[in-house]
Short mmCIF file of C-alpha atoms and ligand atoms in Angstrom, two decimals:
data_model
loop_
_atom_site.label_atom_id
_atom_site.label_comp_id
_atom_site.label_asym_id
_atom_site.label_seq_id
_atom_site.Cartn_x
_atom_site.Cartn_y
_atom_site.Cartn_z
CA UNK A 63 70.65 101.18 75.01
CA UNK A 64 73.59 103.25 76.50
CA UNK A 65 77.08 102.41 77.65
CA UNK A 66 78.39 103.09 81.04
CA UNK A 67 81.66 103.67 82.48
CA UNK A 68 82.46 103.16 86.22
CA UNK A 69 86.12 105.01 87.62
CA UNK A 70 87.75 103.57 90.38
CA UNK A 71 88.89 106.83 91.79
CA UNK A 72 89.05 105.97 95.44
CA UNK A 73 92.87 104.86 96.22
CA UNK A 74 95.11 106.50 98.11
CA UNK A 75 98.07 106.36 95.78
CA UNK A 76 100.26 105.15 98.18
CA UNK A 77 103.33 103.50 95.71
CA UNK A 78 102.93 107.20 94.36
CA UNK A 79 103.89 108.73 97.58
CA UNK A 80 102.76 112.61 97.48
CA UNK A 81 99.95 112.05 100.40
CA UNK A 82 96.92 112.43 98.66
CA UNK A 83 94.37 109.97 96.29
CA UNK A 84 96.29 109.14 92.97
CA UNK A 85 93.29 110.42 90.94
CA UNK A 86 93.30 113.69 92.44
CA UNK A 87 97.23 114.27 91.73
CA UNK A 88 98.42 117.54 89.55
CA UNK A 89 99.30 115.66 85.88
CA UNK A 90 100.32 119.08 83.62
CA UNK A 91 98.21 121.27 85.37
CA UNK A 92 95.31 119.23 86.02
CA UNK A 93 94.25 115.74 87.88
CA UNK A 94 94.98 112.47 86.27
CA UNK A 95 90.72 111.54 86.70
CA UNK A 96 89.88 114.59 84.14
CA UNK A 97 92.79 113.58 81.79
CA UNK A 98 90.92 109.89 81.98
CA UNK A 99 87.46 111.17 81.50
CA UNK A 100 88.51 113.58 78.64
CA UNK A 101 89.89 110.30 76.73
CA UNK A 102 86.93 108.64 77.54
CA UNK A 103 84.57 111.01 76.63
CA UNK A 104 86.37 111.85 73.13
CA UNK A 105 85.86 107.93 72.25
CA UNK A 106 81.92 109.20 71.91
CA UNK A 107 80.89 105.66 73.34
CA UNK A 108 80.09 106.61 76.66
CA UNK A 109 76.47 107.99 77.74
CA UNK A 110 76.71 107.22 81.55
CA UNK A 111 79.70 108.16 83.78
CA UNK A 112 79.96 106.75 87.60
CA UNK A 113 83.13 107.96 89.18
CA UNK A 114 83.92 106.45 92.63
CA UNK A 115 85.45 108.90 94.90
CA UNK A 116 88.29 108.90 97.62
CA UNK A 117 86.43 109.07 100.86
CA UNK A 118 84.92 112.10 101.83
CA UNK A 119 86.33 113.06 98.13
CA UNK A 120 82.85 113.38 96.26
CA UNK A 121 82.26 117.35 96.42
CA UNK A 122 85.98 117.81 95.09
CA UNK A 123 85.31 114.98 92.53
CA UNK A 124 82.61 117.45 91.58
CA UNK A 125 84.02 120.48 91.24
CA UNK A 126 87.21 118.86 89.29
CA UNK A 127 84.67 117.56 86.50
CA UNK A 128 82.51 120.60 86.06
CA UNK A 129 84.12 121.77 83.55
CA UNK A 130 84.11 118.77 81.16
CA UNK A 131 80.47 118.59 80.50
CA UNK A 132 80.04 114.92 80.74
CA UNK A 133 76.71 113.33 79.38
CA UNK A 134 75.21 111.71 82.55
CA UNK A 135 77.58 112.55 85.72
CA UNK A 136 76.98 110.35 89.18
CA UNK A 137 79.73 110.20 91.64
CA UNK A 138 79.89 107.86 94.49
CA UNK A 139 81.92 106.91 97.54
CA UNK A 140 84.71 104.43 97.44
CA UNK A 141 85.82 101.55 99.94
CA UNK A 142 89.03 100.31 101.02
CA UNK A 143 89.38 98.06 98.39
CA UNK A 144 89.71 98.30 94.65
CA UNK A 145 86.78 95.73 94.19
CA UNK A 146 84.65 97.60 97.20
CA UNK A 147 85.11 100.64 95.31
CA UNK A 148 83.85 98.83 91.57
CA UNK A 149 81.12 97.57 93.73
CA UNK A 150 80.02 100.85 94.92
CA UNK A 151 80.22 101.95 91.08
CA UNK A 152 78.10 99.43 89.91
CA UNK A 153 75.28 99.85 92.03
CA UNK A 154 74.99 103.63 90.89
CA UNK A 155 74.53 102.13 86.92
CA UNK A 156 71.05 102.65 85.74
CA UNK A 157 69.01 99.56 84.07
CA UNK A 158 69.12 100.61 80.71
CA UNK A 159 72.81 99.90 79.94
CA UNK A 160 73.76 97.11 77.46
CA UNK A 161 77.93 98.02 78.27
CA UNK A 162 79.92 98.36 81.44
CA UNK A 163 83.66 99.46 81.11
CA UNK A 164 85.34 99.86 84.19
CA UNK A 165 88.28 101.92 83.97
CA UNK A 166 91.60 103.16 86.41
CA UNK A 167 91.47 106.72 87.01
CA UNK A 168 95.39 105.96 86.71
CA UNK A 169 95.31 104.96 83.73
CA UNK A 170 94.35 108.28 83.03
CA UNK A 171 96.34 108.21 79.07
CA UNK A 172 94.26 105.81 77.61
CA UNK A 173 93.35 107.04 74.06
CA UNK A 174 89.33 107.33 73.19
CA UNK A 175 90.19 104.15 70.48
CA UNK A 176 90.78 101.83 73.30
CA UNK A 177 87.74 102.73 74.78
CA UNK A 178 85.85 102.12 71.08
CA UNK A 179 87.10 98.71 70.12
CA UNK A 180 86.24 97.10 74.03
CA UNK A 181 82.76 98.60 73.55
CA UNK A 182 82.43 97.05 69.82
CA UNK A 183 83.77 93.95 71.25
CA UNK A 184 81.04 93.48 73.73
CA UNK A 185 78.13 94.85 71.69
CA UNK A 186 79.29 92.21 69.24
CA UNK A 187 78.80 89.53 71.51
CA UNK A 188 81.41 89.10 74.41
CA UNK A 189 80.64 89.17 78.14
CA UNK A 190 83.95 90.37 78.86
CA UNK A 191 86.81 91.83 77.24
CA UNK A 192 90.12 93.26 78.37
CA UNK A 193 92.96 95.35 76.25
CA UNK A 194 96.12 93.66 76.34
CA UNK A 195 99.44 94.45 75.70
CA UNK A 196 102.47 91.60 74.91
CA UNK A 197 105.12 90.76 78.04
CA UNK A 198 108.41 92.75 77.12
CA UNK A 199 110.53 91.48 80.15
CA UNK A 200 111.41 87.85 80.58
CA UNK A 201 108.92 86.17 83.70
CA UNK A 202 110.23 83.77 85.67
CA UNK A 203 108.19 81.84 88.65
CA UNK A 204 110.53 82.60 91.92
CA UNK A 205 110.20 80.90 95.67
CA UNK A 206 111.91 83.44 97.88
CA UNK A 207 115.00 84.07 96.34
CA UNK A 208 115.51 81.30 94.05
CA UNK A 209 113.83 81.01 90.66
CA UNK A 210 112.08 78.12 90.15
CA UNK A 211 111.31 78.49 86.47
CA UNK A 212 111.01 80.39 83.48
CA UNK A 213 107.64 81.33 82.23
CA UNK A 214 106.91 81.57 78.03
CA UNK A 215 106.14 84.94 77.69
CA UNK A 216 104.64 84.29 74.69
CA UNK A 217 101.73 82.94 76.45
CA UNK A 218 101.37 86.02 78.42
CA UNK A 219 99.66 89.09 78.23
CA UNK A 220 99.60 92.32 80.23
CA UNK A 221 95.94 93.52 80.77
CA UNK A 222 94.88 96.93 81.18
CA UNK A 223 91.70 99.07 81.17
CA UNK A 224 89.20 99.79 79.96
CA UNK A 225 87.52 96.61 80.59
CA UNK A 226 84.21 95.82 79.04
CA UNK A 227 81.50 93.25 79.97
CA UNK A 228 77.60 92.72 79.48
CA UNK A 229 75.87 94.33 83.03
CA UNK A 230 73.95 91.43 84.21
CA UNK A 231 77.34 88.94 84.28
CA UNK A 232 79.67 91.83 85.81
CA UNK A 233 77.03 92.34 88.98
CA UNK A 234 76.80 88.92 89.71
CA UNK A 235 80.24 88.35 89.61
CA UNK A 236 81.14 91.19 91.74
CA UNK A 237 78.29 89.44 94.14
CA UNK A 238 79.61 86.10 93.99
CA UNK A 239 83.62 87.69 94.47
CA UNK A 240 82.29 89.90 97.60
CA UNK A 241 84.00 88.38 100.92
CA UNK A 242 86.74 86.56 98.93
CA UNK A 243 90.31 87.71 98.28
CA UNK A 244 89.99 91.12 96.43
CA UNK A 245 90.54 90.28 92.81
CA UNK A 246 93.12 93.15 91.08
CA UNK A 247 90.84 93.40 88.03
CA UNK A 248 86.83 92.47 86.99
CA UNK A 249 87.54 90.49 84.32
CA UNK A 250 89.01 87.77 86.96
CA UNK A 251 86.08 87.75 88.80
CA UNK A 252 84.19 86.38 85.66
CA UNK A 253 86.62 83.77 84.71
CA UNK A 254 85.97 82.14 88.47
CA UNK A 255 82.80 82.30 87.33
CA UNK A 256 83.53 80.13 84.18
CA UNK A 257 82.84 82.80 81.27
CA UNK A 258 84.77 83.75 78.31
CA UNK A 259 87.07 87.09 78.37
CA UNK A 260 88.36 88.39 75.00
CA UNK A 261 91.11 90.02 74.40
CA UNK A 262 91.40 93.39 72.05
CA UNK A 263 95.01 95.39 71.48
CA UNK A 264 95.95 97.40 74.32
CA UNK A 265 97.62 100.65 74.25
CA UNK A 266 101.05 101.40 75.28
CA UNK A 267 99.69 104.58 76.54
CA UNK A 268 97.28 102.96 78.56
CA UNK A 269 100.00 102.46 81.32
CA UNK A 270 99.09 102.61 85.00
CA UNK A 271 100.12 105.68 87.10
CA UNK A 272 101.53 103.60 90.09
CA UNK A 273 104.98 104.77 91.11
CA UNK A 274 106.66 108.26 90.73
CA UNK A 275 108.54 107.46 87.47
CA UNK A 276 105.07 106.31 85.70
CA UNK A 277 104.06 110.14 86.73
CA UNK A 278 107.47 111.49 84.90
CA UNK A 279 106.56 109.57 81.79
CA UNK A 280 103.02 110.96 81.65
CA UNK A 281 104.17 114.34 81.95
CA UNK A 282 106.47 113.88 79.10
CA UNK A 283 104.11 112.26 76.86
CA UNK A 284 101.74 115.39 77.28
CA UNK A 285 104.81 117.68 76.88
CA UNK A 286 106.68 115.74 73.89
CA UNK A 287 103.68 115.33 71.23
CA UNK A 288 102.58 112.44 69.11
CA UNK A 289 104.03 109.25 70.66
CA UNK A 290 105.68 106.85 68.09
CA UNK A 291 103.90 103.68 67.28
CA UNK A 292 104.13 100.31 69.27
CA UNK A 293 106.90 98.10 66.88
CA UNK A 294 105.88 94.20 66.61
CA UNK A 295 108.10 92.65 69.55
N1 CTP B 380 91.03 102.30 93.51
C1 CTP B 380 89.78 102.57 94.06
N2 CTP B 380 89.51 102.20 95.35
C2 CTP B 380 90.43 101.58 96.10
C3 CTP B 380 91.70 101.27 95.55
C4 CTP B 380 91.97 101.64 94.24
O1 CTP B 380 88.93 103.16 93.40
N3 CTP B 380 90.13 101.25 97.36
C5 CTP B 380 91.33 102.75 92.14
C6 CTP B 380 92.49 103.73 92.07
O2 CTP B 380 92.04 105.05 92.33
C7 CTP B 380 93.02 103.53 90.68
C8 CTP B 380 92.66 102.08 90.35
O3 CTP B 380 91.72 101.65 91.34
O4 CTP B 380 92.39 104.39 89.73
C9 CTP B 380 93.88 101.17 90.32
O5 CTP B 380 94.41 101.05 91.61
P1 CTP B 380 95.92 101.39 92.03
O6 CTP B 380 96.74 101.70 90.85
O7 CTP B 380 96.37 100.34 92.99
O8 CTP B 380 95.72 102.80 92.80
P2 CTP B 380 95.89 103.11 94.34
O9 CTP B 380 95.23 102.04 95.14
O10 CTP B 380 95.43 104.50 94.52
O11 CTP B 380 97.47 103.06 94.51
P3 CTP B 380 98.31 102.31 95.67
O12 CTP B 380 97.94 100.83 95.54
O13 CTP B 380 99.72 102.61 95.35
O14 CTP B 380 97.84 102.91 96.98
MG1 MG B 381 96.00 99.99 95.05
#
């Protein structure tokens, strides 16, 4: 059996601010999708690649990947929202997949080991499992402007992507989400539904390109070389 991977590509990158789709944005010299797929592609546990494209964006999806000689290339249209866009992804997957990962084109620093240990994770069992990364700022619960209380961070965890689930739970979740509020990731989607989600280690460098200092910081990790491991918080 083969493992996919579906890119939400489509957004407009609108907390980024430079008036065009976040995936398609110069990141030292070339777009933050190609840095994504590189990382992806260097994990070696991806056969199938469905990248969902800004609107209209599919021919310059295209021609930004061609060089990168990805196993099985499809490239779809997105919709206006994240999910829509998943959605659109998922219906491009071919039967004979045993893995989904769905993975931000932001997150386009993700190292290939990431990718690995959600795709073990599944295969060994899970329906769904999502990187995750330890709270490092203090949450508190506010109304307004008036805190109402302090969360434990220690119960919390930051999630990231890749995600990974078994095919046949991850479509009918998507069907039973379509209509409702648009969830922010899939994994959600399958906990409404009442299933499991594991958790593997996240990456620190699997940060989400979503304002203009997140850019800054990707530009320097690229520039600065080897980034120093993640100390126990
Ligand atoms: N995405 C998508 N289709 C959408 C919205 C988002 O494919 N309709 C993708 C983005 O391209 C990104 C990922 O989902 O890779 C995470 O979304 P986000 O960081 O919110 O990106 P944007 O929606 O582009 O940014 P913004 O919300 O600032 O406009
Ligand atoms: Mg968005």
């Amino acid at each position: 059996m083969r493992s996919a991977l579906v890119v939400p590509a489509a957004g407009r990158g609108d907390r980024l601010g430079l008036g065009r789709p976040k995936a398609l944005v110069d990141l030292a010299g070339r777009p933050l999708l190609v840095h994504a797929l590189e990382r992806a592609r260097a994990s070696g546990v991806v056969d199938v690649v469905v990248v969902v494209a800004p609107p209209d964006g599919c021919e310059v999806v295209r021609s930004a990947l061609a060089g990168l000689d990805l196993p099985d290339l499809r490239v779809v249209e997105g919709g206006r929202e994240r999910q829509d866009s998943v959605r659109a992804g998922l219906v491009a997957l071919p039967d004979d997949v045993d893995v989904v990962l769905v993975h931000d084109a932001a997150r386009c620093l993700t190292p290939p080991g990431v990718f690995t240990a959600v795709v073990a994770a599944v295969r060994a069992g899970a329906v769904a499992v999502v990187p995750v990364l330890p709270v490092s700022d203090t949450v508190k619960r506010v109304a307004g402007d008036v805190v109402v209380e302090t969360v434990d961070r220690r119960e919390l965890a930051a999630v990231q992507t890749p995600q990974g689930f078994a095919p046949g739970p991850l479509l009918r979740a998507h069907e039973a989400a379509a209509g409702a509020a648009p969830a922010t990731d899939d994994a959600g989607m399958l906990e409404a539904l009442g299933h499991p989600v594991r958790t593997v280690p996240g990456d620190d460098l699997a940060f989400k390109v979503t304002r203009p200092l997140d850019l800054v910081l990707a530009e320097a990790v690229l520039a600065g070389g080897p980034v120093p491991a993640r100390a126990a918080r």
